[in-house]
Short mmCIF file of C-alpha atoms in Angstrom, two decimals:
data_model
loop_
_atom_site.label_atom_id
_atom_site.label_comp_id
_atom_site.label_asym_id
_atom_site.label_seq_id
_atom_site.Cartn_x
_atom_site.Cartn_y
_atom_site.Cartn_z
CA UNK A 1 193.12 31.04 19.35
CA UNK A 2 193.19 30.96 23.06
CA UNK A 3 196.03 31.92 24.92
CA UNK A 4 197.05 30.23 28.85
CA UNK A 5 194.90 32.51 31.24
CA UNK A 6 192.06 33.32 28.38
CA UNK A 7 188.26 33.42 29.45
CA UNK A 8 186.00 32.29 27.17
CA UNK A 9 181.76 33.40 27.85
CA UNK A 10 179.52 30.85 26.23
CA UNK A 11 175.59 31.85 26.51
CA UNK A 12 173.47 28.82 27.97
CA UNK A 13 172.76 26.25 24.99
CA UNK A 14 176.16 26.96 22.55
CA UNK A 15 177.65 23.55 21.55
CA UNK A 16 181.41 24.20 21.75
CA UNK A 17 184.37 21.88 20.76
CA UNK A 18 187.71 22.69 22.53
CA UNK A 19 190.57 21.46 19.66
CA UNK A 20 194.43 21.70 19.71
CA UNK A 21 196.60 23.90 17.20
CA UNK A 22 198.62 21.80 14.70
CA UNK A 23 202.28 21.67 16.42
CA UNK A 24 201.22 21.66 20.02
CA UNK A 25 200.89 18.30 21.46
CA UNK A 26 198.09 18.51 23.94
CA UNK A 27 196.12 21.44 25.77
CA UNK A 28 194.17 21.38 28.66
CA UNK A 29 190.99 23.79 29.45
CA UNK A 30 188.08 23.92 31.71
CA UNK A 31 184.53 23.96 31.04
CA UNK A 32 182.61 25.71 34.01
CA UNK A 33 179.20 25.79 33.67
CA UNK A 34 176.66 27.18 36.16
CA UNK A 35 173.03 27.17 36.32
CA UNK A 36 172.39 24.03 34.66
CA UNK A 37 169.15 22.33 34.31
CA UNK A 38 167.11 25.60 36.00
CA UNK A 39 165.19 26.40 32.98
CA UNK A 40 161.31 27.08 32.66
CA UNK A 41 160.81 23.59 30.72
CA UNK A 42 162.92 22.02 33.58
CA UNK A 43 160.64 23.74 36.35
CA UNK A 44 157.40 22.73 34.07
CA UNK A 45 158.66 18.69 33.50
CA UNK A 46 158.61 18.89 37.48
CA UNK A 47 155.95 20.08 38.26
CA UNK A 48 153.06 18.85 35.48
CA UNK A 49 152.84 15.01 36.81
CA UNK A 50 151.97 16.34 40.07
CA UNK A 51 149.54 18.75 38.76
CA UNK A 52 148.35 16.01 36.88
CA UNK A 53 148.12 13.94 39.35
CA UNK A 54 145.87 16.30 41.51
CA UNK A 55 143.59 17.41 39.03
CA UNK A 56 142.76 13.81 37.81
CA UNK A 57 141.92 13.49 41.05
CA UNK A 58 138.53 15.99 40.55
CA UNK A 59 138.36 15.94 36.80
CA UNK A 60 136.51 13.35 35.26
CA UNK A 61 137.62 14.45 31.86
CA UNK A 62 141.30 13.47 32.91
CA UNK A 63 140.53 9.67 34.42
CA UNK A 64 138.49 9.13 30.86
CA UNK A 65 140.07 6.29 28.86
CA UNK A 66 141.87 7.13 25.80
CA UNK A 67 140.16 5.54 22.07
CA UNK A 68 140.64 1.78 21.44
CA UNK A 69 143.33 1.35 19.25
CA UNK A 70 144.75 5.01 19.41
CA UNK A 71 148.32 4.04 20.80
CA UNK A 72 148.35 1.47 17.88
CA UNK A 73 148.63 4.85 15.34
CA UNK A 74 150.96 5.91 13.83
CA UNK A 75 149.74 9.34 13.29
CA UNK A 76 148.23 11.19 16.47
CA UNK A 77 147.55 14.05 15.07
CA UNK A 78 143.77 13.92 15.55
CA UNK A 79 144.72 13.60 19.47
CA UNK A 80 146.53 17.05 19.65
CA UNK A 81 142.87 18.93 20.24
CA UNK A 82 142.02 16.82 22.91
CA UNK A 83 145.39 16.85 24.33
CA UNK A 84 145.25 21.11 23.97
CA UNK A 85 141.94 21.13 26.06
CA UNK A 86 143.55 18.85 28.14
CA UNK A 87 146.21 21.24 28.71
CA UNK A 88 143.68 24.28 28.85
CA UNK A 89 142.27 22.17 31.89
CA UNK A 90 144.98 22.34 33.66
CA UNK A 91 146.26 26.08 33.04
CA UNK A 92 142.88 26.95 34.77
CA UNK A 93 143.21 25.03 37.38
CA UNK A 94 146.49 26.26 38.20
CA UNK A 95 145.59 29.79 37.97
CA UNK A 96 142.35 29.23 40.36
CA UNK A 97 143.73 26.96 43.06
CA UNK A 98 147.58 28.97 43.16
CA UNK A 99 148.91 25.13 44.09
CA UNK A 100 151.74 23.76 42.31
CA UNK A 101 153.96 20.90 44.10
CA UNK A 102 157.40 20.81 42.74
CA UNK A 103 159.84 18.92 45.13
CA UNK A 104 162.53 17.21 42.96
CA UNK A 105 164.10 20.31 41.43
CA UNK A 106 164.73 21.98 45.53
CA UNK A 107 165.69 18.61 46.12
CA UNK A 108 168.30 18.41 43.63
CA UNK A 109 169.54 22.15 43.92
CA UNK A 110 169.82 22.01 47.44
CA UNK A 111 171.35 18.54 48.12
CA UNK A 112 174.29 19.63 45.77
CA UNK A 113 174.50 22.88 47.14
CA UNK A 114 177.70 23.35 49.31
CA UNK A 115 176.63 24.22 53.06
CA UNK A 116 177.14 27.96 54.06
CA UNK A 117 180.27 29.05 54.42
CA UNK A 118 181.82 30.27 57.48
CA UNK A 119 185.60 30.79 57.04
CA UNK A 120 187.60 28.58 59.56
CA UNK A 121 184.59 28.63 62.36
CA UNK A 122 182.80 25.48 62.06
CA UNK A 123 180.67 26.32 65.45
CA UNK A 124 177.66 26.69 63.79
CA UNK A 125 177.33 23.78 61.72
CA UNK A 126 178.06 21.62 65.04
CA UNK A 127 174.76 21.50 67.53
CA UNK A 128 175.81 22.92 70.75
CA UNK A 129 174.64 25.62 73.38
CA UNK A 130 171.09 25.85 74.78
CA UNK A 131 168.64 23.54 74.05
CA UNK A 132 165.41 24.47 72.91
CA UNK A 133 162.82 24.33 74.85
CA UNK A 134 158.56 25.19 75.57
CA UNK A 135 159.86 28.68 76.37
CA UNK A 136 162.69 29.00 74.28
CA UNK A 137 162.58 31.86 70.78
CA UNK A 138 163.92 30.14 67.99
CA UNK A 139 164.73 31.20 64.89
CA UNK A 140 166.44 29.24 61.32
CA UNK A 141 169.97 29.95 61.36
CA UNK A 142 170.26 29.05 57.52
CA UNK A 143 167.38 30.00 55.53
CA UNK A 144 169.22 30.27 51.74
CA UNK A 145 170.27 26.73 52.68
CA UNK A 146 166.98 24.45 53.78
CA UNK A 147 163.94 23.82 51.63
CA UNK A 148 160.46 22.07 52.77
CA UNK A 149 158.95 19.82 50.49
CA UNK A 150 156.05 17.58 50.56
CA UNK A 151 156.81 13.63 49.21
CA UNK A 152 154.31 10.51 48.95
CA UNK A 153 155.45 8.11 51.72
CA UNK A 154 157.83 5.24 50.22
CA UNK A 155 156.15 3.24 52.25
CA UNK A 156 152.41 3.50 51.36
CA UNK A 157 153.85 5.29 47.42
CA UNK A 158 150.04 4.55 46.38
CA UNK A 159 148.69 6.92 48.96
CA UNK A 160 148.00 10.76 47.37
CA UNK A 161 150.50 13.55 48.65
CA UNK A 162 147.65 15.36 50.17
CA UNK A 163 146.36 12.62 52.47
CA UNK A 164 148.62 12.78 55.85
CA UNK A 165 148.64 8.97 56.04
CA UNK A 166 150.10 8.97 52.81
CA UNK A 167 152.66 12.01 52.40
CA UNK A 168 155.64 12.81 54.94
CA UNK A 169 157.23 16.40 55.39
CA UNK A 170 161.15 16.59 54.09
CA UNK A 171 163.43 19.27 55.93
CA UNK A 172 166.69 19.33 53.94
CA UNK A 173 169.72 21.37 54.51
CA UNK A 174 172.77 22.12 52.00
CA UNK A 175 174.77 19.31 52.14
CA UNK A 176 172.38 16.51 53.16
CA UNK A 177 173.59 14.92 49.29
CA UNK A 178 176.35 13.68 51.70
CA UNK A 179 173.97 13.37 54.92
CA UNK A 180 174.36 15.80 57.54
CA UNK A 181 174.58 19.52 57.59
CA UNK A 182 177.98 19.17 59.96
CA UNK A 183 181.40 20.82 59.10
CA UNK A 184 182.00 17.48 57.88
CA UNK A 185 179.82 17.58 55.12
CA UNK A 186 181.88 20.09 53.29
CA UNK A 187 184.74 18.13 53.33
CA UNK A 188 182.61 14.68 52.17
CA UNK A 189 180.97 16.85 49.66
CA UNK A 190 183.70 18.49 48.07
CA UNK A 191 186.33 15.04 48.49
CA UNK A 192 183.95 12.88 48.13
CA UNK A 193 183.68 9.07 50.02
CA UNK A 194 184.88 5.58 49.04
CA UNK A 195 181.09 4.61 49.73
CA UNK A 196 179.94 7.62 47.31
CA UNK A 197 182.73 6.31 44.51
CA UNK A 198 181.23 2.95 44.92
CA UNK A 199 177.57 3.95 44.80
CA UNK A 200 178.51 5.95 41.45
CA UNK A 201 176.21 5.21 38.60
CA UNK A 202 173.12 4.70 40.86
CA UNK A 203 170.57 6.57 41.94
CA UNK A 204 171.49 8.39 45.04
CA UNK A 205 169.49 8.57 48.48
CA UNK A 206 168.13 12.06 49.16
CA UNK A 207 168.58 12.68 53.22
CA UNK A 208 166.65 14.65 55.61
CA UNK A 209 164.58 15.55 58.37
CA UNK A 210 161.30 14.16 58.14
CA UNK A 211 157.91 14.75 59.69
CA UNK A 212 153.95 13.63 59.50
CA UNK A 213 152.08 16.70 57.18
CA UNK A 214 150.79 17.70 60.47
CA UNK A 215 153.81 19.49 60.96
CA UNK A 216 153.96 21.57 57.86
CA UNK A 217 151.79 25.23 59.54
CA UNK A 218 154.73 25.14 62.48
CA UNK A 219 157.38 24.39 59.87
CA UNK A 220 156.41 27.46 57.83
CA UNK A 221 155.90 29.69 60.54
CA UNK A 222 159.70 28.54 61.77
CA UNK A 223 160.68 29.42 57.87
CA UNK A 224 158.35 32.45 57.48
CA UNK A 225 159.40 34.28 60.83
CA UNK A 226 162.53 36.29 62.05
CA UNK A 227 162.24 34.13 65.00
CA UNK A 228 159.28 32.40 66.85
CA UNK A 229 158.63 31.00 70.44
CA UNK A 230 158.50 27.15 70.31
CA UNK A 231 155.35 27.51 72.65
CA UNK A 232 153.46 29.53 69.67
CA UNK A 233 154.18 26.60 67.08
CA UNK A 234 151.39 25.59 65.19
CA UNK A 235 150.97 21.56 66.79
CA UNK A 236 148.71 20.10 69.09
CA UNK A 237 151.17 19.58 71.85
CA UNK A 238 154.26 21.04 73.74
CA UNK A 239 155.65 17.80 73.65
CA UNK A 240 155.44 18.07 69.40
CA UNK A 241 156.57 21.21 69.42
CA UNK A 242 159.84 20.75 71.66
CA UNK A 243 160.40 17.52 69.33
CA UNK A 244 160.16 19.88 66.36
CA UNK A 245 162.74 22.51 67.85
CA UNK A 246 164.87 19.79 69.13
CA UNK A 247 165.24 17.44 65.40
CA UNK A 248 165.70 21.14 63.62
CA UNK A 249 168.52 22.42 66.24
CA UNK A 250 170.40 19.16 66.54
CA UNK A 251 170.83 19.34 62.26
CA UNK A 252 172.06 22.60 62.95
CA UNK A 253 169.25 24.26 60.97
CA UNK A 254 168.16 26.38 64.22
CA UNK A 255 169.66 28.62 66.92
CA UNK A 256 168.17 29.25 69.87
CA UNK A 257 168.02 32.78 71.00
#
């Protein structure tokens, strides 16, 4: 029997049942759990469809149609050989081309993640000081708390997310569940907003920077590097690249140096 104070260590997966004594009228405990939804089938459920997706796109085998009638079965047994060279396909293709898109996982992790924490100095979540410019080193001032992923645009969805027409950059910071990386993100995030109670139940817009692919080699160099010159940024022009330094440091996801 637990006592007030008690700690009680449940290994991931243990189905648990909190229940009162006989004589004592209620009790009140609280389930922390940490971690969740990080596991290797979660990582693979996120990432096959796009691997799918890309290898269809080269593999005739994969566009094939199925047999007439085969979804009409009831047993599909005889489909689990195809379906394991299938999969054999695709192992080798992910071992030979080293690509593997998964975007909604960093989305979700980092969206709910609380922004940094910086005691009772908020300076550095608000944009201020020198603005970047050509000549100006750079460097990200939050790198635990910003991920990069690649997403089909909403507005052409049909559009492959290798084809720059079709796929847009997405810069978000811890936080941006809420919008914004501000100091006032931590207090929508952890209070939450009459908007947020009202929009509860639906499926919530994911906020961020965005950017044409083109952007991606100076994006990675910004991530990749202790700091970087916006002159030495990987786009076609200065103008680009001060846009670039100027969308990042205004989020408060850069400091100039």
């Amino acid at each position: 029997v637990l006592q007030p104070g008690d700690l009680l260590y449940f290994p991931r997966g243990t189905i648990h049942q909190a229940d009162t004594p006989p004589g004592i009228s209620y009790s009140t405990h609280v389930t922390i759990s940490t971690y969740q939804n990080n596991s290797w089938g979660d990582f693979l459920l996120d990432a096959i469809p796009g691997l799918v997706f890309d290898t269809a796109k080269e593999d005739v085998v994969l566009r094939a149609s199925i047999p007439r009638q085969l979804l009409m079965q009831v047993d599909l047994a005889d489909s689990t050989e195809k379906l394991s060279s299938l999969l054999r396909r695709l192992a080798d293709r992910l071992e030979s081309t080293r690509e593997l898109k998964s975007s909604d996982m960093k989305k979700d992790f980092i969206t709910n993640r609380l922004p940094p924490y910086l005691g009772c100095d908020p300076d550095p979540l608000t944009p201020g000081g020198k603005l970047p410019k050509i000549d100006s080193k750079i460097r990200l001032q939050f790198r635990d708390y910003a991920v990069i992923t690649v997403e089909p645009d909403q507005e052409n969805p049909v559009s492959t997310a290798k084809s720059p027409r079709g796929a847009r950059l997405c810069v978000l910071g811890a936080g941006w569940g809420v919008h914004g990386l501000g100091a006032a993100a931590l207090d929508s995030h952890m209070m939450g907003t009459e908007e947020d109670t009202s929009e509860e139940g639906s499926s919530q817009q994911t906020h961020g920077l965005r950017f044409p692919l083109s952007h991606l080699d100076a994006l990675k160099q910004i991530w990749s590097s202790s700091a970087v010159h916006v002159k030495e940024l990987n786009l076609s022009s200065d103008e680009e690249k001060e846009n670039l330094a100027l969308s990042l440091w205004t989020e408060c996801l850069i400091e100039v140096l």
